[in-house]
Amino acid sequence: MTRAAAAVAPIPRDEDGEPVFREPWEAQAFAMTLALYERGLFTWTEWAAALSAAIKRAQAAGDCDDGSTYYQHWLAAIEQLVGDKGLATEQALAERRDAWDRAAHATPHGQPISLENDPLR
């Protein structure tokens, strides 16, 4: 995975070479990608192409391209692959994004965000 991603955009790393995640969701998106790959749902080549396309779309739309949005591109790529592979519909993905947004707004500051906090759940 690291080699495939490095060809497109290197994963941010600390001094020890470990992946850097600014927020828990970034680590979760990373882990979810690895889990889906390990289940054989896509190849590294497909992943690299999806991540590259997500970054290029963002750059064309004026992304700041300073590394701060890397995992947003990562998430966009995995959502695209999941949709392309028929694992989830765009509607299902949109509903899940909305649920997380509602949960985030309903979660007290400093507390972990959980879908259980979605007031519509």
Short mmCIF file of C-alpha atoms in Angstrom, two decimals:
data_model
loop_
_atom_site.label_atom_id
_atom_site.label_comp_id
_atom_site.label_asym_id
_atom_site.label_seq_id
_atom_site.Cartn_x
_atom_site.Cartn_y
_atom_site.Cartn_z
CA MET A 1 0.00 0.00 0.00
CA THR A 2 2.77 2.40 0.91
CA ARG A 3 4.54 1.92 -2.43
CA ALA A 4 1.31 2.40 -4.35
CA ALA A 5 0.38 5.53 -2.42
CA ALA A 6 3.92 6.92 -2.59
CA ALA A 7 3.75 6.93 -6.37
CA VAL A 8 0.73 9.21 -6.19
CA ALA A 9 1.20 11.21 -3.01
CA PRO A 10 3.35 10.15 -0.08
CA ILE A 11 1.63 9.32 3.19
CA PRO A 12 2.57 11.95 5.80
CA ARG A 13 5.04 10.41 8.26
CA ASP A 14 6.70 11.37 11.54
CA GLU A 15 10.44 11.27 12.32
CA ASP A 16 10.22 7.51 12.93
CA GLY A 17 8.59 6.89 9.55
CA GLU A 18 5.18 6.06 11.04
CA PRO A 19 2.02 7.35 9.32
CA VAL A 20 0.77 10.61 10.81
CA PHE A 21 -2.91 11.05 11.42
CA ARG A 22 -4.17 14.45 12.54
CA GLU A 23 -7.62 13.11 13.43
CA PRO A 24 -8.98 9.67 14.36
CA TRP A 25 -11.08 9.52 11.18
CA GLU A 26 -7.90 9.67 9.10
CA ALA A 27 -6.55 6.55 10.80
CA GLN A 28 -9.94 4.89 10.37
CA ALA A 29 -10.02 5.70 6.65
CA PHE A 30 -6.50 4.30 6.31
CA ALA A 31 -7.44 1.11 8.19
CA MET A 32 -10.67 0.71 6.23
CA THR A 33 -8.74 0.92 2.97
CA LEU A 34 -6.32 -1.75 4.12
CA ALA A 35 -9.18 -4.00 5.27
CA LEU A 36 -11.01 -3.67 1.95
CA TYR A 37 -7.81 -4.40 0.04
CA GLU A 38 -7.08 -7.45 2.19
CA ARG A 39 -10.58 -8.74 1.41
CA GLY A 40 -9.67 -8.56 -2.27
CA LEU A 41 -12.18 -5.83 -3.16
CA PHE A 42 -9.64 -3.88 -5.21
CA THR A 43 -6.00 -4.05 -6.29
CA TRP A 44 -3.20 -1.66 -5.36
CA THR A 45 -3.18 -0.47 -8.93
CA GLU A 46 -6.89 0.38 -8.67
CA TRP A 47 -6.27 2.11 -5.33
CA ALA A 48 -3.37 4.18 -6.68
CA ALA A 49 -5.45 5.23 -9.69
CA ALA A 50 -8.42 6.19 -7.48
CA LEU A 51 -6.24 8.20 -5.09
CA SER A 52 -4.45 9.91 -7.97
CA ALA A 53 -7.77 10.81 -9.60
CA ALA A 54 -9.15 12.18 -6.31
CA ILE A 55 -6.08 14.36 -5.83
CA LYS A 56 -6.19 15.61 -9.41
CA ARG A 57 -9.92 16.45 -9.11
CA ALA A 58 -9.23 18.40 -5.93
CA GLN A 59 -6.28 20.24 -7.45
CA ALA A 60 -8.37 21.18 -10.48
CA ALA A 61 -11.02 22.53 -8.09
CA GLY A 62 -8.40 24.70 -6.32
CA ASP A 63 -7.26 22.47 -3.46
CA CYS A 64 -4.53 24.13 -1.40
CA ASP A 65 -2.22 21.18 -2.21
CA ASP A 66 -0.17 21.59 0.97
CA GLY A 67 -0.77 18.12 2.40
CA SER A 68 -3.42 19.23 4.89
CA THR A 69 -6.21 17.70 2.79
CA TYR A 70 -4.45 14.41 2.00
CA TYR A 71 -6.86 12.19 3.90
CA GLN A 72 -9.87 14.00 2.46
CA HIS A 73 -8.57 12.83 -0.91
CA TRP A 74 -7.97 9.39 0.58
CA LEU A 75 -11.59 9.23 1.74
CA ALA A 76 -12.87 10.49 -1.62
CA ALA A 77 -10.86 7.76 -3.35
CA ILE A 78 -12.18 4.96 -1.15
CA GLU A 79 -15.75 6.23 -1.56
CA GLN A 80 -15.26 6.28 -5.33
CA LEU A 81 -13.90 2.72 -5.34
CA VAL A 82 -16.71 1.47 -3.10
CA GLY A 83 -19.23 3.02 -5.47
CA ASP A 84 -17.49 1.79 -8.61
CA LYS A 85 -17.34 -1.74 -7.22
CA GLY A 86 -21.04 -1.68 -6.32
CA LEU A 87 -20.32 -2.13 -2.60
CA ALA A 88 -22.43 0.89 -1.67
CA THR A 89 -24.64 3.29 -3.57
CA GLU A 90 -24.01 7.02 -3.69
CA GLN A 91 -27.24 7.43 -1.72
CA ALA A 92 -26.00 5.08 1.02
CA LEU A 93 -22.69 6.95 1.20
CA ALA A 94 -24.49 10.31 1.35
CA GLU A 95 -26.79 9.04 4.10
CA ARG A 96 -23.78 7.87 6.13
CA ARG A 97 -21.99 11.21 5.65
CA ASP A 98 -25.13 13.02 6.80
CA ALA A 99 -25.45 10.75 9.84
CA TRP A 100 -21.83 11.46 10.84
CA ASP A 101 -22.40 15.19 10.36
CA ARG A 102 -25.48 15.12 12.60
CA ALA A 103 -23.63 13.02 15.17
CA ALA A 104 -20.69 15.45 15.14
CA HIS A 105 -22.99 18.40 15.78
CA ALA A 106 -24.78 16.52 18.58
CA THR A 107 -21.58 15.39 20.33
CA PRO A 108 -20.33 17.51 23.23
CA HIS A 109 -17.02 19.24 22.55
CA GLY A 110 -14.05 17.06 23.39
CA GLN A 111 -16.01 13.81 23.27
CA PRO A 112 -15.48 11.12 20.61
CA ILE A 113 -17.98 11.32 17.78
CA SER A 114 -20.14 8.23 17.50
CA LEU A 115 -22.99 7.42 15.16
CA GLU A 116 -24.98 6.65 18.29
CA ASN A 117 -25.09 10.43 18.81
CA ASP A 118 -27.02 10.94 15.56
CA PRO A 119 -30.36 12.37 16.75
CA LEU A 120 -32.15 10.65 13.84
CA ARG A 121 -30.81 7.22 14.72
#
